[in-house]
Coordinates of C-alpha atoms and ligand atoms in Angstrom, one line a residue:
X1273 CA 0.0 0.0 0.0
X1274 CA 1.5 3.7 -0.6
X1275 CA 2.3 5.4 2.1
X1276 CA -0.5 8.1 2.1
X1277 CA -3.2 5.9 1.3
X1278 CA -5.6 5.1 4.1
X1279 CA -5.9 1.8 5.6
X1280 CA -9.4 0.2 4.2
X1281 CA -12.3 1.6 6.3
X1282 CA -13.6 -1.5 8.1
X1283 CA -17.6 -0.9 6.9
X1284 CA -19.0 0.9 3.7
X1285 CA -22.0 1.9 3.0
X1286 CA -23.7 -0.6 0.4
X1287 CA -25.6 2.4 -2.0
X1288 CA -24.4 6.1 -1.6
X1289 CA -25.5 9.6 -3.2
X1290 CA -22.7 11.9 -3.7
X1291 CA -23.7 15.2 -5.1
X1292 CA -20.5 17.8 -6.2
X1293 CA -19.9 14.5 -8.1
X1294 CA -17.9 15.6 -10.7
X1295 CA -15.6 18.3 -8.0
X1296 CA -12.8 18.1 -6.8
X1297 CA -13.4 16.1 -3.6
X1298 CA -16.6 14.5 -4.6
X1299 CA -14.7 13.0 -7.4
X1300 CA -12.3 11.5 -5.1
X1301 CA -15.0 10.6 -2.9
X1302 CA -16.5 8.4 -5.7
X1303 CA -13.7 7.0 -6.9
X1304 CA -12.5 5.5 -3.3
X1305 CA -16.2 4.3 -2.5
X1306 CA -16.9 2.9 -6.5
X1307 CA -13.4 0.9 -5.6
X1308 CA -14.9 -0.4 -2.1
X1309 CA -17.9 -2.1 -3.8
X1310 CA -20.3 0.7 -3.1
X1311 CA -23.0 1.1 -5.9
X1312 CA -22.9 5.2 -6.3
X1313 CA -25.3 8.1 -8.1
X1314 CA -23.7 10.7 -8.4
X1315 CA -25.1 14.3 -9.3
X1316 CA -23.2 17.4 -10.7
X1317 CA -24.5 20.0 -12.2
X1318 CA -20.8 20.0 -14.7
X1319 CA -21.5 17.9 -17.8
X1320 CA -18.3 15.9 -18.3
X1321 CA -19.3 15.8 -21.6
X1322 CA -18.6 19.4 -22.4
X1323 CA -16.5 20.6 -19.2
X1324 CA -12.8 19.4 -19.5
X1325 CA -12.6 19.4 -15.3
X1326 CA -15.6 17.7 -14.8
X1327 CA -14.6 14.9 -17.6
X1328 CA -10.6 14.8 -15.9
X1329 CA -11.9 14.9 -12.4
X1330 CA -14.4 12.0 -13.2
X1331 CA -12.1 10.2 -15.9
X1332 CA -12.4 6.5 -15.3
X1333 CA -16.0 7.0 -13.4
X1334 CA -18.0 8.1 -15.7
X1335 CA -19.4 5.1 -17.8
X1336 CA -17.7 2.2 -15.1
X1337 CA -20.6 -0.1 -13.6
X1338 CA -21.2 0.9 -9.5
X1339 CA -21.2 4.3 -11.0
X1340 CA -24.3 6.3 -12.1
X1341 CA -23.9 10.0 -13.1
X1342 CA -26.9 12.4 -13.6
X1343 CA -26.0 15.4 -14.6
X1344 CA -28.5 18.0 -13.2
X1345 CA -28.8 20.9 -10.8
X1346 CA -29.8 20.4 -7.1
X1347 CA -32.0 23.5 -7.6
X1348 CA -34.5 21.9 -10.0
X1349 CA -33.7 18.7 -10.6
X1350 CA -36.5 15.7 -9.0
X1351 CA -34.3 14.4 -5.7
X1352 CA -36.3 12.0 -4.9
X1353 CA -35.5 9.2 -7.3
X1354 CA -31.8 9.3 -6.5
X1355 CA -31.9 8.6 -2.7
X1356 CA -34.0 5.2 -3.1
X1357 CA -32.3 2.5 -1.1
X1358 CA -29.7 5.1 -0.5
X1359 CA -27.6 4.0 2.7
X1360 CA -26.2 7.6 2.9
X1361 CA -25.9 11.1 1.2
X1362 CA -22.5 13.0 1.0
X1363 CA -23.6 16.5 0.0
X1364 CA -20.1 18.4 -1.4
X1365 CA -22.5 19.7 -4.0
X1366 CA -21.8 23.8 -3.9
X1367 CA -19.6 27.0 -4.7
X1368 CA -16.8 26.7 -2.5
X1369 CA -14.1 30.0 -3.1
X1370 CA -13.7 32.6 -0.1
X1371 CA -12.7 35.5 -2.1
X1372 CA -15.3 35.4 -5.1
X1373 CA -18.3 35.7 -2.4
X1374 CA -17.8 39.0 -1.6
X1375 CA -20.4 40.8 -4.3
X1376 CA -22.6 40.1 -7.2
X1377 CA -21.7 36.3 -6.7
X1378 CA -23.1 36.2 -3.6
X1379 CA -26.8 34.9 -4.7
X1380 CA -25.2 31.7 -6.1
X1381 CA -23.7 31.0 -3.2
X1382 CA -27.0 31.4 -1.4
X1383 CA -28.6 29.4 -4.3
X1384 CA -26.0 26.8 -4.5
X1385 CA -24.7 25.8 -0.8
X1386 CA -28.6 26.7 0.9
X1387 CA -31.3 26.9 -1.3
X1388 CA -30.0 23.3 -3.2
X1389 CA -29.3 22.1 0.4
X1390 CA -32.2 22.7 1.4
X1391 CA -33.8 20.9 -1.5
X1392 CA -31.4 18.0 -0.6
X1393 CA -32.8 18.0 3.2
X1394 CA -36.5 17.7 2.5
X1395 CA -35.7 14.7 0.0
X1396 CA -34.0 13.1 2.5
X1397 CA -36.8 13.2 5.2
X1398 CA -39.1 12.2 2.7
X1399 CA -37.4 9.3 1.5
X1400 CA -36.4 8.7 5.4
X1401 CA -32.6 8.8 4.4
X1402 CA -30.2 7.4 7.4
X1403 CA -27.4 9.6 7.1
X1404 CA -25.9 13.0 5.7
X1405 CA -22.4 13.8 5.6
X1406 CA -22.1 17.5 4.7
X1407 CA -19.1 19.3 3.8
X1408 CA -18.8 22.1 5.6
X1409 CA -15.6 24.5 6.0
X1410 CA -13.0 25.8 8.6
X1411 CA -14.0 29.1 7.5
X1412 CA -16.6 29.0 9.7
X1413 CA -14.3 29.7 12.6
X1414 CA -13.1 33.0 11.3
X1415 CA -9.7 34.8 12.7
X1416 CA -8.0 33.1 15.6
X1417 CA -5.3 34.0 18.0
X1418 CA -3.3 31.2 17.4
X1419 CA -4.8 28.0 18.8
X1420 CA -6.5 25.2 17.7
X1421 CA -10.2 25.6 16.7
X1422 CA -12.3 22.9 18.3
X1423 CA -16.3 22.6 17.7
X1424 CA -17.8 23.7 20.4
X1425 CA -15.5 27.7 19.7
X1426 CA -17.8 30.2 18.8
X1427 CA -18.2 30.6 14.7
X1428 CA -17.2 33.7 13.1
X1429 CA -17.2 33.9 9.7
X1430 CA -15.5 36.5 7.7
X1431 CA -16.8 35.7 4.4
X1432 CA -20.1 35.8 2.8
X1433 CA -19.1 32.2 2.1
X1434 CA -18.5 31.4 5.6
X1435 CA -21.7 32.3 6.4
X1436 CA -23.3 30.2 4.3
X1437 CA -21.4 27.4 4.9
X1438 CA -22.3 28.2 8.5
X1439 CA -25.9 28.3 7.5
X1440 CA -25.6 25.4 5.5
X1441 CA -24.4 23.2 8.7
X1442 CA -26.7 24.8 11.1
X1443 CA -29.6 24.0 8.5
X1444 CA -28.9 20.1 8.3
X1445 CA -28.3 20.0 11.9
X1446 CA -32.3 21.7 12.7
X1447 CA -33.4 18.5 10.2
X1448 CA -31.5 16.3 12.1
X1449 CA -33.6 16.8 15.0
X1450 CA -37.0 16.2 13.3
X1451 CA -38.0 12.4 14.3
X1452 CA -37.6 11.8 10.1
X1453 CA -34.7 13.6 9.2
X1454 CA -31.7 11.9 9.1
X1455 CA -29.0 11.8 11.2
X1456 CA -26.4 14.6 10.2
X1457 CA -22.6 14.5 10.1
X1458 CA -21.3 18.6 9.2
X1459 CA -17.5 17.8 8.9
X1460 CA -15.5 20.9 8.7
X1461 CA -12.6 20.8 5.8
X1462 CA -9.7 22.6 6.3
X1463 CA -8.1 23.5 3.0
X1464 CA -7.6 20.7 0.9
X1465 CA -5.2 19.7 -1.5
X1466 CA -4.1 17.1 -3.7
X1467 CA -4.3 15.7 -7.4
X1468 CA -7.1 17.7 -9.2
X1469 CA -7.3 20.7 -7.0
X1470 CA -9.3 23.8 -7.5
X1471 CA -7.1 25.7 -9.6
X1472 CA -8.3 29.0 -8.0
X1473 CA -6.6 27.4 -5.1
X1474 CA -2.9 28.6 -3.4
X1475 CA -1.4 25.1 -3.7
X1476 CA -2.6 24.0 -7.3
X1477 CA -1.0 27.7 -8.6
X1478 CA 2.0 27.3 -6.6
X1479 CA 3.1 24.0 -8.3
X1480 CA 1.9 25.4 -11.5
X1481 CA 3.7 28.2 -11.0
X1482 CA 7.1 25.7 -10.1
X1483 CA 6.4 23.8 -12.9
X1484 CA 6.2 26.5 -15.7
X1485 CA 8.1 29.4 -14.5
X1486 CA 5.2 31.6 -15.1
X1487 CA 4.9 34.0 -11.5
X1488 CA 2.7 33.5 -8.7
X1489 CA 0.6 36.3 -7.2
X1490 CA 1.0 35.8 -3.4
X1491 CA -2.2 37.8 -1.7
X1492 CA -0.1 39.4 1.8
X1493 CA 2.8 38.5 2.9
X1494 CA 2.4 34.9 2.6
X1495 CA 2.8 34.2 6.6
X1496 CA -0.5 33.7 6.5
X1497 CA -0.8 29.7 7.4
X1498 CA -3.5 27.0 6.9
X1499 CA -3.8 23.6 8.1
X1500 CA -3.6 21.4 4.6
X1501 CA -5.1 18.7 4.5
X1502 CA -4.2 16.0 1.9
X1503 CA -7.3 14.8 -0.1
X1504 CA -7.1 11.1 0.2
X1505 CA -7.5 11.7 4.8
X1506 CA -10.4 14.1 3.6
X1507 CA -11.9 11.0 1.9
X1508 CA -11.2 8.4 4.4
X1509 CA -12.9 11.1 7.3
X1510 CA -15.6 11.6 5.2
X1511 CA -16.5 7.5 4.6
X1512 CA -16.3 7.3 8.6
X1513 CA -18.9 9.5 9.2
X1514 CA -21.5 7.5 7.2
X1515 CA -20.8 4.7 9.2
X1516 CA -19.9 6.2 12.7
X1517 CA -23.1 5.4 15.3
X1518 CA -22.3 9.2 16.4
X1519 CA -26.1 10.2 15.8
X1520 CA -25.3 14.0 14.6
X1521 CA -22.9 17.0 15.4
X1522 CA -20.0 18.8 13.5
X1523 CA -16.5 17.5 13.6
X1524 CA -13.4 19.0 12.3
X1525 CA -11.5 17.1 9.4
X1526 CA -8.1 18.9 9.7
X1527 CA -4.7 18.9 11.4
X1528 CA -1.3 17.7 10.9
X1529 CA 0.6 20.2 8.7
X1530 CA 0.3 23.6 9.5
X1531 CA 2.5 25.7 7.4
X1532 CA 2.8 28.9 6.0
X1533 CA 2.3 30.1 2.1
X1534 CA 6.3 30.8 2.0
X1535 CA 6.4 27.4 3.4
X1536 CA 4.7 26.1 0.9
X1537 CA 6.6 27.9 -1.8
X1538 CA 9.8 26.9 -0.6
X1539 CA 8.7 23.2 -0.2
X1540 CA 7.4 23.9 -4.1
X1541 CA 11.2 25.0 -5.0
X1542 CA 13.1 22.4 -3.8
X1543 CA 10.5 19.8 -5.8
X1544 CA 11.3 21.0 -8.9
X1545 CA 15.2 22.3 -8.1
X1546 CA 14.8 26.4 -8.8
X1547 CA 13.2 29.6 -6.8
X1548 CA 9.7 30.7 -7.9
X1549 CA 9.2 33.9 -9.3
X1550 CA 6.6 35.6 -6.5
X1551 CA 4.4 38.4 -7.2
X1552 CA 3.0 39.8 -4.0
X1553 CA -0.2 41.7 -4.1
X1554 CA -2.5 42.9 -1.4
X1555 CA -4.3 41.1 1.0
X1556 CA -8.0 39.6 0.1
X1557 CA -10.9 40.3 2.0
X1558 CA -12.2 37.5 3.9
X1559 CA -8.6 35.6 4.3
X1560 CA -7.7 34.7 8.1
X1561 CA -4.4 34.8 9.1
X1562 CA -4.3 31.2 10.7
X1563 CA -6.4 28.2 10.4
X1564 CA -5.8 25.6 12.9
X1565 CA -7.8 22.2 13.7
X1566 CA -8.3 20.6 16.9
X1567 CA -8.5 16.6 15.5
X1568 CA -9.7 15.3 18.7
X1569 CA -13.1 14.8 17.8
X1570 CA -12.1 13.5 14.9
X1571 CA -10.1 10.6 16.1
X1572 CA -12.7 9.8 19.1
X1573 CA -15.6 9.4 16.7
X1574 CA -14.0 8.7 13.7
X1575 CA -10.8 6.6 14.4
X1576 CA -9.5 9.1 12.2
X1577 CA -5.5 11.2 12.1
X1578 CA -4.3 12.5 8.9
X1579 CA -1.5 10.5 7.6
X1580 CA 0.0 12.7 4.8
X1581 CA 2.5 15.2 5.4
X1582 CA 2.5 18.3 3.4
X1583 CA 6.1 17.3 1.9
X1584 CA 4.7 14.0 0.7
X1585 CA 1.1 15.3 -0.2
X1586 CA 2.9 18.1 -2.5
X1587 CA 5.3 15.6 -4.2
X1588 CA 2.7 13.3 -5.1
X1589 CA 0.2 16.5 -6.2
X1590 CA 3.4 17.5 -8.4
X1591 CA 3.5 14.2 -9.4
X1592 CA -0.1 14.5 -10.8
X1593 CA 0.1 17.6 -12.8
X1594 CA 3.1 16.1 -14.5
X1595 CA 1.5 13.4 -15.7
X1596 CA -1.7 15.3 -16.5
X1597 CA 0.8 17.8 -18.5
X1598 CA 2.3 14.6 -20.6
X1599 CA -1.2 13.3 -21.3
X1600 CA -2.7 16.6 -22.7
X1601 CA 0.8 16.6 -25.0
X1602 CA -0.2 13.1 -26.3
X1603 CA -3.6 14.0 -27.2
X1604 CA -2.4 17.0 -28.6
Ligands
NAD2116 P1 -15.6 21.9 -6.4 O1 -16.1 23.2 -7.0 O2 -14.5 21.3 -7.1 O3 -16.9 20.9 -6.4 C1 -18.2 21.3 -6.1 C2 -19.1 20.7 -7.1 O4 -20.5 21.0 -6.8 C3 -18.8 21.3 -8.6 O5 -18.5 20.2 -9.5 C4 -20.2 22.0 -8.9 O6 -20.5 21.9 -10.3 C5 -21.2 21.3 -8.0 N1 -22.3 22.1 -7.8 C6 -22.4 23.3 -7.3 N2 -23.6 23.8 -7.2 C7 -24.4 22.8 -7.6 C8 -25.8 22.6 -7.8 N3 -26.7 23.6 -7.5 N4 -26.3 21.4 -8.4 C9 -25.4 20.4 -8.7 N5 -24.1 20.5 -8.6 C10 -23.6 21.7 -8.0 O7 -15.3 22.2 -4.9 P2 -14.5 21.3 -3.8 O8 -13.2 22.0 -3.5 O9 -14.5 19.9 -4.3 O10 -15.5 21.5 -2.6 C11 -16.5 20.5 -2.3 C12 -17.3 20.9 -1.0 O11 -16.4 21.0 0.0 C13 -17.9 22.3 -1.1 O12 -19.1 22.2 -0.5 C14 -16.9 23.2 -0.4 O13 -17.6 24.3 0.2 C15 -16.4 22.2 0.7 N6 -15.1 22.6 1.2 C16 -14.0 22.5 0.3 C17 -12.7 22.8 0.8 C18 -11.5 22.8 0.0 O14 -10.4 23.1 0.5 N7 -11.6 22.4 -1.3 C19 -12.6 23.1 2.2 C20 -13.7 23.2 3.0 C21 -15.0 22.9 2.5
UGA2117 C1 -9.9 26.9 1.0 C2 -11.0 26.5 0.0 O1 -10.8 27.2 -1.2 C3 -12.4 26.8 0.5 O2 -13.3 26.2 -0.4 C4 -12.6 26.2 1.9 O3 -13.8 26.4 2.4 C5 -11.5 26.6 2.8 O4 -10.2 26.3 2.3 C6 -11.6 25.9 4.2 O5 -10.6 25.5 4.7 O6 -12.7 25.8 4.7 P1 -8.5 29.0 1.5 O7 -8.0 28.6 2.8 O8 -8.7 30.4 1.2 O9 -9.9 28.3 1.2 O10 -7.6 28.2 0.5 P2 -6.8 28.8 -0.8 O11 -7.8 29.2 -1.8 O12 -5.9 27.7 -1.3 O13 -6.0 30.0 -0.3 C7 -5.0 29.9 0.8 C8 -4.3 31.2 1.0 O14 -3.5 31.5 -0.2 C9 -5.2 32.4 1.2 O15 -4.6 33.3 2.1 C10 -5.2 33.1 -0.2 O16 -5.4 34.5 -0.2 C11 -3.8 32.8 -0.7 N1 -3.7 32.8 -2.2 C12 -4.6 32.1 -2.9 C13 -2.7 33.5 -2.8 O17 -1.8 34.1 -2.1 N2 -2.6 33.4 -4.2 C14 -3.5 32.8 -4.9 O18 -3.3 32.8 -6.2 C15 -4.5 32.0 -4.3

């Protein structure tokens, strides 16, 4: 087994929704639990058919039997039908960037991570659903003073997409007390990384940036420090929770490399043997300085630790857009 995979989770669920299907974390999601045996719909509202991501983050999926992908949007499409004999939901469905939420944008966010949700929720208490595993976001927790954010810290968003995310949590969780809602797992992602990344995100434009030369624009001074977390421990958290008896709450899914932007730049350097060319521009609204997880509710309920260092989670995320470059140079 490679080092940053996950040992095999001991139960799966048997059928599974995943909506954000085609994303980047619901891709991975459906790849891991398609390999596990589990029969999976997914639903995106990207049409792999015309949307290169969607088709690359997908690839293999789409067309492989255990794997079922409607391509609609949760704001209009008919819910129902996809959660019959559904063991679980894992809602990663919605519009995820900090920065783009302050403005005009701001009504697809609303649309998108609580108006579709909310769609979700009442399908799932009609069908009498089990479980929801939402993804929620460490940007709830807003600027800290240094320490670890655990769950039960007072939220503070920054953002007008921390707020909805906050809303979007705090929605499930009012279903999950109705007698025929289901039981709701809000698990807070702190800023993931990993092959097929955003590429609005730091890291993706950061090896990018390694890779071609090209300069990065660095928003602040780049002291600024997250806790990355490597895609394949978001995945392995995220199956946990559709199995954990933990009957509902919020749990952080973070922890284990905290490291600054220059860190990650100078970790970028050394992969590919020269300095980056940085380009620093002001600070964006909405950024917190520090992002920090408290795991232990995590591990208690979840059996879970991230195992993937950032060294080792950025070599083999290097390693991906390599091989991604050499492809597209085949087929072109
Ligand atoms: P992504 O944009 O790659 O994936 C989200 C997917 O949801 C997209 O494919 C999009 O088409 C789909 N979607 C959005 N609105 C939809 C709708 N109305 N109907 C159907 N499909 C819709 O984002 P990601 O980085 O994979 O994030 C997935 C989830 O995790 C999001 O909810 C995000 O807020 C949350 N999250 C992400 C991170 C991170 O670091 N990437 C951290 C914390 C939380
Ligand atoms: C990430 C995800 O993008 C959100 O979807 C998620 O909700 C959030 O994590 C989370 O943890 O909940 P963020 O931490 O802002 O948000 O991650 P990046 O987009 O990778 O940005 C990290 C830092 O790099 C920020 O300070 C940002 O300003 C900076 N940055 C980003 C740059 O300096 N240059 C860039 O080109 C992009």
């Amino acid at each position: 087994m490679p080092q940053h995979e996950q040992p095999p989770t001991t139960a799966m669920p048997r059928r599974a929704l995943v909506t954000g299907s085609a994303g980047f974390i619901g891709s991975h999601l459906a790849h891991t639990l398609v390999k596990s045996g589990t029969t999976v719909i997914g639903v995106d509202r990207r049409d792999p058919s015309d949307d290169p991501t969607a088709a690359a983050n997908l690839g293999t999926l789409y067309g492989r039997p255990g794997y079922v992908h409607i391509n609609a949007d949760l704001l209009d499409c008919a819910i129902d039908p996809l959660l019959l004999d559904a063991d679980v939901v894992f809602h990663l469905a919605g519009i995820p960037g900090v920065r783009p939420s302050w403005g005009p944008q701001f009504g697809d966010y609303v649309a998108s991570n609580l108006l579709a949700t909310h769609r979700v929720l009442e399908a799932c208490t009609r069908i009498r659903v089990p479980r929801l595993v939402v993804a929620s976001s460490s940007s709830v927790y807003g600027p800290r003073d240094g320490g670890a954010s655990a769950e039960s810290d007072l939220p503070q968003p920054a953002s007008p997409y921390a707020v909805t995310k906050l809303a979007e949590e705090q929605l499930c969780l009012a279903y999950a007390e109705r007698a025929e809602g289901p039981s709701v797992l809000s698990l807070r992602y702190f800023t993931v990384y990993g092959p097929r990344q955003r590429a609005d995100m730091f890291i993706h434009r950061a090896l990018r940036a390694a890779l071609t030369g090209q300069p990065l624009s660095l928003y602040g001074d780049g002291l600024q420090r997250r806790d990355f977390t490597y895609v394949d421990d978001v995945v392995a958290a995220t199956v946990a929770a559709a199995t954990t008896p933990r009957a509902h709450g919020v749990i952080n899914v973070g922890g284990g490399s905290n490291a600054s932007l220059l860190e990650v730049i100078g970790i970028a350097a050394g992969l590919v043997g020269r300095d980056l060319q940085v380009r620093q521009e002001h600070m964006r609204n909405g950024d917190v300085l520090l992002t920090r997880a408290d795991s232990r509710r995590a591990r208690d309920l979840l059996g879970w630790q991230p195992r993937v260092d950032l060294h080792e989670g950025l070599r083999v995320h290097m390693q991906a857009l390599t091989a991604q470059d050499r492809h597209y140079s085949r087929v072109i």
